Structure formats: structure tokens, C-alpha cells
mmCIF file with all atom_site columns, C-alpha atoms in Angstrom:
data_model
loop_
_atom_site.group_PDB
_atom_site.id
_atom_site.type_symbol
_atom_site.label_atom_id
_atom_site.label_alt_id
_atom_site.label_comp_id
_atom_site.label_asym_id
_atom_site.label_entity_id
_atom_site.label_seq_id
_atom_site.pdbx_PDB_ins_code
_atom_site.Cartn_x
_atom_site.Cartn_y
_atom_site.Cartn_z
_atom_site.occupancy
_atom_site.B_iso_or_equiv
_atom_site.pdbx_formal_charge
_atom_site.auth_seq_id
_atom_site.auth_comp_id
_atom_site.auth_asym_id
_atom_site.auth_atom_id
_atom_site.pdbx_PDB_model_num
ATOM 1  C CA . MET A 1 1  ? 87.586 77.286 296.695 1.00 0.00 ? 1  MET A CA 1
ATOM 2  C CA . THR A 1 2  ? 89.080 73.938 295.368 1.00 0.00 ? 2  THR A CA 1
ATOM 3  C CA . GLU A 1 3  ? 87.389 70.904 295.199 1.00 0.00 ? 3  GLU A CA 1
ATOM 4  C CA . THR A 1 4  ? 88.092 66.954 293.835 1.00 0.00 ? 4  THR A CA 1
ATOM 5  C CA . LEU A 1 5  ? 85.544 65.207 292.169 1.00 0.00 ? 5  LEU A CA 1
ATOM 6  C CA . HIS A 1 6  ? 85.715 61.437 291.877 1.00 0.00 ? 6  HIS A CA 1
ATOM 7  C CA . ILE A 1 7  ? 84.209 60.356 288.395 1.00 0.00 ? 7  ILE A CA 1
ATOM 8  C CA . LYS A 1 8  ? 83.376 56.860 287.515 1.00 0.00 ? 8  LYS A CA 1
ATOM 9  C CA . GLY A 1 9  ? 83.302 55.629 283.952 1.00 0.00 ? 9  GLY A CA 1
ATOM 10 C CA . MET A 1 10 ? 85.548 57.375 282.588 1.00 0.00 ? 10 MET A CA 1
ATOM 11 C CA . SER A 1 11 ? 88.281 55.650 280.279 1.00 0.00 ? 11 SER A CA 1
ATOM 12 C CA . CYS A 1 12 ? 88.983 57.131 277.937 1.00 0.00 ? 12 CYS A CA 1
ATOM 13 C CA . GLY A 1 13 ? 90.207 61.032 276.536 1.00 0.00 ? 13 GLY A CA 1
ATOM 14 C CA . HIS A 1 14 ? 86.846 61.339 275.086 1.00 0.00 ? 14 HIS A CA 1
ATOM 15 C CA . CYS A 1 15 ? 85.474 60.732 278.037 1.00 0.00 ? 15 CYS A CA 1
ATOM 16 C CA . VAL A 1 16 ? 87.377 63.213 279.989 1.00 0.00 ? 16 VAL A CA 1
ATOM 17 C CA . LYS A 1 17 ? 86.826 65.912 277.706 1.00 0.00 ? 17 LYS A CA 1
ATOM 18 C CA . ALA A 1 18 ? 83.257 64.969 278.019 1.00 0.00 ? 18 ALA A CA 1
ATOM 19 C CA . VAL A 1 19 ? 83.619 65.656 281.792 1.00 0.00 ? 19 VAL A CA 1
ATOM 20 C CA . GLU A 1 20 ? 85.335 69.077 281.682 1.00 0.00 ? 20 GLU A CA 1
ATOM 21 C CA . LYS A 1 21 ? 82.513 70.429 278.881 1.00 0.00 ? 21 LYS A CA 1
ATOM 22 C CA . ALA A 1 22 ? 80.050 68.990 281.504 1.00 0.00 ? 22 ALA A CA 1
ATOM 23 C CA . LEU A 1 23 ? 81.253 70.861 284.343 1.00 0.00 ? 23 LEU A CA 1
ATOM 24 C CA . LYS A 1 24 ? 82.291 74.048 282.634 1.00 0.00 ? 24 LYS A CA 1
ATOM 25 C CA . GLU A 1 25 ? 78.811 74.492 281.850 1.00 0.00 ? 25 GLU A CA 1
ATOM 26 C CA . ILE A 1 26 ? 77.875 74.912 285.689 1.00 0.00 ? 26 ILE A CA 1
ATOM 27 C CA . PRO A 1 27 ? 77.791 78.707 286.535 1.00 0.00 ? 27 PRO A CA 1
ATOM 28 C CA . GLY A 1 28 ? 80.224 79.579 289.606 1.00 0.00 ? 28 GLY A CA 1
ATOM 29 C CA . ILE A 1 29 ? 83.176 76.998 288.346 1.00 0.00 ? 29 ILE A CA 1
ATOM 30 C CA . HIS A 1 30 ? 86.528 78.784 286.824 1.00 0.00 ? 30 HIS A CA 1
ATOM 31 C CA . HIS A 1 31 ? 88.712 75.916 286.255 1.00 0.00 ? 31 HIS A CA 1
ATOM 32 C CA . VAL A 1 32 ? 88.850 72.226 285.843 1.00 0.00 ? 32 VAL A CA 1
ATOM 33 C CA . GLN A 1 33 ? 91.034 69.893 285.395 1.00 0.00 ? 33 GLN A CA 1
ATOM 34 C CA . VAL A 1 34 ? 89.981 65.996 284.702 1.00 0.00 ? 34 VAL A CA 1
ATOM 35 C CA . ASP A 1 35 ? 92.709 63.215 285.765 1.00 0.00 ? 35 ASP A CA 1
ATOM 36 C CA . LEU A 1 36 ? 91.469 60.274 283.937 1.00 0.00 ? 36 LEU A CA 1
ATOM 37 C CA . ALA A 1 37 ? 94.313 57.448 285.665 1.00 0.00 ? 37 ALA A CA 1
ATOM 38 C CA . THR A 1 38 ? 93.070 59.119 289.117 1.00 0.00 ? 38 THR A CA 1
ATOM 39 C CA . GLY A 1 39 ? 89.659 59.166 287.869 1.00 0.00 ? 39 GLY A CA 1
ATOM 40 C CA . THR A 1 40 ? 89.119 62.253 289.268 1.00 0.00 ? 40 THR A CA 1
ATOM 41 C CA . ALA A 1 41 ? 88.395 66.089 288.559 1.00 0.00 ? 41 ALA A CA 1
ATOM 42 C CA . THR A 1 42 ? 89.692 69.114 290.168 1.00 0.00 ? 42 THR A CA 1
ATOM 43 C CA . VAL A 1 43 ? 87.659 72.461 290.031 1.00 0.00 ? 43 VAL A CA 1
ATOM 44 C CA . GLU A 1 44 ? 88.012 76.085 291.219 1.00 0.00 ? 44 GLU A CA 1
ATOM 45 C CA . THR A 1 45 ? 84.972 77.884 292.311 1.00 0.00 ? 45 THR A CA 1
ATOM 46 C CA . ALA A 1 46 ? 83.865 81.402 293.886 1.00 0.00 ? 46 ALA A CA 1
ATOM 47 C CA . SER A 1 47 ? 81.367 79.507 296.433 1.00 0.00 ? 47 SER A CA 1
ATOM 48 C CA . ALA A 1 48 ? 80.292 76.324 297.457 1.00 0.00 ? 48 ALA A CA 1
ATOM 49 C CA . LEU A 1 49 ? 79.557 73.856 294.789 1.00 0.00 ? 49 LEU A CA 1
ATOM 50 C CA . ASP A 1 50 ? 75.860 72.721 294.650 1.00 0.00 ? 50 ASP A CA 1
ATOM 51 C CA . ARG A 1 51 ? 75.995 68.790 294.848 1.00 0.00 ? 51 ARG A CA 1
ATOM 52 C CA . GLU A 1 52 ? 72.958 68.052 293.025 1.00 0.00 ? 52 GLU A CA 1
ATOM 53 C CA . THR A 1 53 ? 73.546 70.252 290.053 1.00 0.00 ? 53 THR A CA 1
ATOM 54 C CA . VAL A 1 54 ? 77.129 68.733 289.555 1.00 0.00 ? 54 VAL A CA 1
ATOM 55 C CA . ARG A 1 55 ? 75.685 64.995 289.759 1.00 0.00 ? 55 ARG A CA 1
ATOM 56 C CA . ARG A 1 56 ? 72.825 66.205 287.323 1.00 0.00 ? 56 ARG A CA 1
ATOM 57 C CA . LYS A 1 57 ? 75.323 67.256 285.078 1.00 0.00 ? 57 LYS A CA 1
ATOM 58 C CA . ILE A 1 58 ? 77.870 64.512 285.405 1.00 0.00 ? 58 ILE A CA 1
ATOM 59 C CA . GLU A 1 59 ? 74.988 61.858 285.053 1.00 0.00 ? 59 GLU A CA 1
ATOM 60 C CA . LYS A 1 60 ? 73.860 63.648 281.672 1.00 0.00 ? 60 LYS A CA 1
ATOM 61 C CA . ALA A 1 61 ? 77.380 63.681 280.291 1.00 0.00 ? 61 ALA A CA 1
ATOM 62 C CA . GLY A 1 62 ? 77.151 59.327 280.933 1.00 0.00 ? 62 GLY A CA 1
ATOM 63 C CA . TYR A 1 63 ? 79.354 59.429 284.354 1.00 0.00 ? 63 TYR A CA 1
ATOM 64 C CA . GLU A 1 64 ? 78.769 58.908 287.549 1.00 0.00 ? 64 GLU A CA 1
ATOM 65 C CA . LEU A 1 65 ? 79.696 61.164 290.534 1.00 0.00 ? 65 LEU A CA 1
ATOM 66 C CA . VAL A 1 66 ? 81.007 58.845 293.160 1.00 0.00 ? 66 VAL A CA 1
#
């Protein structure tokens, strides 16, 4: 499954790396691609994402899942 997440608060390459790292730590996510220009992250998963887990990881990294 592929899902696009909208993330608020990214402003630089470091932000992109931090979001990628946070998302890759979530079990079941196989691939992550973060786009700074659009403020999105595209993730590939084996099954449906637990949005609350994603939200906690993103917030812990210092950003907001919109």
C-alpha cells in the first residue's frame, strides 16, 4: 500500500532527514520518500498505517501530521 502524509513544519534538508528517520522506525513501513517542496511524505507499507503511531513519531521528531 502507498500512502501520502502531509507534514507541517519542515523547512530544510535536515527536516527531511529527521522525518524520514522517524517514519522508517515504524514497523511495516518499507519505503519512505519525503518532499520538502510539497510538505509530504510518501510511504509504502505492507498493511494499513496506524495513524496514531505515525502522529506520535512525527511529533516526537518536532513536526506535525496534518
